[in-house]
Coordinates of C-alpha atoms and ligand atoms in Angstrom, one line a residue:
M137 CA -28.2 -63.1 -31.9
F138 CA -28.7 -62.7 -28.2
N139 CA -24.6 -62.5 -28.3
F140 CA -24.9 -59.6 -30.7
L141 CA -27.5 -58.1 -29.0
E142 CA -25.6 -58.1 -25.4
S143 CA -22.7 -56.4 -26.9
V144 CA -24.1 -53.7 -28.8
Q145 CA -25.9 -53.1 -25.3
T146 CA -22.8 -52.9 -24.2
Y147 CA -21.1 -50.8 -26.7
G148 CA -24.0 -47.9 -26.2
R149 CA -23.5 -48.0 -22.0
E150 CA -19.7 -47.7 -22.5
A151 CA -20.0 -45.0 -25.5
S152 CA -22.6 -42.8 -22.8
Q153 CA -20.2 -43.3 -19.9
A154 CA -17.5 -41.9 -22.3
A155 CA -19.8 -39.1 -23.4
Q156 CA -20.6 -38.3 -19.5
Y157 CA -16.5 -38.0 -19.1
I158 CA -15.7 -35.9 -21.9
G159 CA -19.1 -33.6 -20.6
Q160 CA -17.3 -33.6 -17.1
G161 CA -14.0 -32.6 -18.6
F162 CA -15.3 -29.9 -20.8
R163 CA -17.3 -28.4 -18.2
V164 CA -13.8 -28.1 -15.8
T165 CA -12.7 -26.6 -19.0
F166 CA -14.8 -23.8 -19.4
D167 CA -15.3 -23.4 -15.7
H168 CA -11.7 -22.4 -15.9
M169 CA -11.9 -20.2 -19.2
N170 CA -14.6 -17.8 -16.6
R171 CA -11.8 -17.9 -14.2
R172 CA -9.2 -15.0 -14.0
P173 CA -5.7 -16.3 -14.4
V174 CA -4.0 -17.6 -10.6
T175 CA -0.6 -16.5 -11.9
I176 CA 0.7 -12.7 -12.6
H177 CA 3.3 -12.4 -15.5
Y178 CA 6.5 -11.4 -12.6
P179 CA 8.3 -9.4 -13.1
Y180 CA 6.3 -7.5 -15.9
E181 CA 3.5 -7.6 -13.4
K182 CA 4.0 -7.3 -9.7
L183 CA 1.3 -7.7 -7.0
I184 CA 0.2 -4.9 -4.2
P185 CA 0.5 -6.6 -1.0
S186 CA -2.4 -5.7 1.5
E187 CA -2.2 -2.7 4.0
R188 CA -0.9 -5.5 6.7
F189 CA 1.8 -7.0 4.6
R190 CA 5.2 -7.3 6.5
G191 CA 7.7 -7.2 4.2
R192 CA 11.1 -5.5 4.7
I193 CA 11.6 -3.5 8.0
H194 CA 12.5 0.3 7.5
F195 CA 14.4 1.5 10.5
E196 CA 14.7 5.7 11.5
F197 CA 18.0 6.3 12.9
D198 CA 17.5 9.1 14.2
K199 CA 14.7 8.2 16.3
C200 CA 15.8 5.2 18.2
I201 CA 17.1 5.7 21.9
A202 CA 19.2 2.2 21.7
C203 CA 16.8 0.9 24.7
E204 CA 17.1 -2.6 22.9
V205 CA 13.6 -3.5 23.6
C206 CA 13.4 -4.7 20.1
V207 CA 16.3 -7.4 21.0
R208 CA 14.2 -8.4 24.1
V209 CA 10.8 -9.0 22.5
C210 CA 12.5 -10.5 19.2
P211 CA 12.2 -14.4 19.7
I212 CA 15.5 -14.6 18.4
N213 CA 17.0 -11.6 19.7
L214 CA 18.2 -10.7 16.4
P215 CA 18.2 -7.2 16.1
V216 CA 21.8 -5.8 16.7
V217 CA 21.8 -2.2 18.6
D218 CA 25.8 -0.8 18.9
W219 CA 25.8 1.9 21.4
E220 CA 28.0 3.9 23.5
Y221 CA 27.4 5.5 26.5
Q222 CA 27.9 9.3 26.6
T223 CA 28.9 10.6 29.8
S224 CA 28.6 14.3 29.5
V225 CA 24.8 14.5 28.5
K226 CA 24.1 10.9 30.6
K227 CA 22.5 9.0 27.3
K228 CA 22.9 5.8 25.2
Q229 CA 24.6 7.5 21.5
L230 CA 23.7 5.0 18.7
R231 CA 26.3 3.8 17.2
S232 CA 25.0 1.1 14.4
Y233 CA 21.8 -0.9 14.2
S234 CA 21.6 -3.8 11.7
I235 CA 18.8 -6.6 11.6
D236 CA 19.8 -10.0 9.3
F237 CA 17.1 -10.8 7.0
G238 CA 18.5 -14.1 6.5
V239 CA 17.3 -15.1 10.1
C240 CA 14.1 -12.7 10.5
I241 CA 10.9 -14.1 10.9
F242 CA 8.9 -10.8 10.1
C243 CA 6.5 -11.4 13.1
G244 CA 6.5 -7.8 13.7
N245 CA 7.0 -8.1 17.3
C246 CA 10.1 -5.3 17.0
V247 CA 7.9 -2.9 15.2
E248 CA 5.1 -3.3 17.5
Y249 CA 7.4 -2.8 20.7
C250 CA 9.5 -0.3 19.9
P251 CA 8.8 2.8 21.8
T252 CA 9.5 5.7 19.2
N253 CA 8.4 4.1 15.9
C254 CA 11.2 4.2 14.3
L255 CA 10.6 0.4 12.8
S256 CA 8.1 -0.2 10.4
M257 CA 7.2 -3.0 8.7
T258 CA 7.3 -2.0 4.7
E259 CA 5.9 -3.7 1.8
E260 CA 8.6 -4.5 -0.3
Y261 CA 9.3 -8.6 -0.5
E262 CA 11.9 -8.2 -3.5
L263 CA 15.2 -9.4 -1.2
S264 CA 16.6 -12.2 -3.0
V265 CA 20.6 -11.8 -3.3
Y266 CA 23.3 -14.4 -4.6
D267 CA 25.3 -14.2 -0.7
R268 CA 23.1 -15.0 2.0
H269 CA 25.2 -12.3 3.9
E270 CA 24.3 -9.3 1.7
L271 CA 20.6 -9.9 3.6
N272 CA 22.5 -8.4 7.4
Y273 CA 20.7 -4.8 6.5
D274 CA 22.8 -2.3 8.3
H275 CA 21.0 1.2 9.7
I276 CA 22.0 2.4 6.1
A277 CA 20.5 -0.2 4.3
L278 CA 17.3 -0.3 6.8
G279 CA 16.9 3.4 6.5
R280 CA 16.4 3.2 2.5
L281 CA 12.5 3.9 1.5
P282 CA 10.6 1.4 0.4
T283 CA 10.3 0.6 -3.4
S284 CA 6.9 0.2 -4.4
A285 CA 5.3 -2.0 -7.7
A286 CA 2.8 1.0 -7.4
D287 CA 5.4 3.6 -8.2
D288 CA 7.6 1.7 -10.8
P289 CA 6.6 2.6 -14.8
M290 CA 8.2 -0.9 -16.0
V291 CA 5.8 -3.0 -14.2
Q292 CA 1.8 -3.2 -14.2
P293 CA 0.9 -3.4 -10.6
V294 CA -1.8 -5.9 -10.0
Q295 CA -4.2 -5.1 -6.9
G296 CA -3.5 -7.9 -3.8
L297 CA -6.3 -10.9 -4.5
A298 CA -7.2 -9.8 -8.4
Y299 CA -5.9 -12.8 -9.3
L300 CA -8.4 -14.4 -7.6
P301 CA -12.2 -15.7 -9.1
P302 CA -14.4 -12.3 -8.6
G303 CA -16.7 -13.9 -5.8
Q304 CA -13.9 -14.6 -3.6
V305 CA -12.1 -11.3 -4.0
E306 CA -15.6 -9.8 -2.7
R307 CA -15.5 -12.6 0.1
G308 CA -11.8 -12.1 0.8
Q309 CA -12.6 -8.3 1.1
D310 CA -15.7 -8.2 2.8
F311 CA -13.4 -10.3 5.7
Y312 CA -10.7 -8.4 5.9
R313 CA -13.7 -5.3 6.1
E314 CA -15.3 -7.1 9.1
E315 CA -11.9 -7.9 10.8
S316 CA -11.3 -4.4 10.5
S317 CA -14.1 -2.9 12.1
D318 CA -13.8 -5.3 14.8
D319 CA -10.3 -3.9 15.6
S320 CA -11.5 -0.1 15.4
L321 CA -14.3 -1.0 18.5
Ligands
LIG189 S1 12.8 -0.6 20.4 FE1 13.3 1.0 18.8 S2 14.1 2.8 20.1 FE2 14.7 0.8 21.3 S3 16.4 0.1 20.0 FE3 14.9 -1.2 19.0 S4 14.8 0.2 17.5 FE4 15.6 1.4 18.7
LIG190 S1 10.4 -9.0 12.7 FE1 10.3 -10.4 14.2 S2 12.1 -12.1 14.0 FE2 12.4 -9.8 12.7 S3 13.5 -8.7 14.0 FE3 11.9 -8.5 14.6 S4 11.3 -9.6 16.2 FE4 13.1 -10.2 15.5

């Protein structure tokens, strides 16, 4: 009789523990059902990067004075500036300019220090190719205007951070605003 009562008690305790675990599992499930998905349906949906996103570099040939500051400030001396000296006008004449995005770390130093602002970071992030040599962009490829998910009628643009839960979006935006206002001081 005593053994029977003890086994009933053990059974009851284990059943209650199992119910508790099932409840915890459902709590996690319902919590995730309330959240927005973490992933997007790429390539049918594409994220719009933030304003400070450092994507493919855009280059304006006509503005470049071949000073090579971008090469000196680059941590790996990456930009290749090919120029010749024009004795008639005593000026450098730019012949070609290239950046290899297979090596570039997108630090933005060249953009920051260029005296004529002929370099700029774009929001273009789809740079994958089958042959890595195709990542070596000459001045013509660098001069191409960047593509934007917002301008592509074939894809659904998704605002940056929209994939996070609403609370986190607001916190992220507040943090960004605080940073921006600090910069403007
Ligand atoms: S720093 Fe700017 S202007 Fe000077 S060579 Fe580089 S891209 Fe041209
Ligand atoms: S972004 Fe940085 S690594 Fe890339 S070329 Fe400019 S300075 Fe060099």
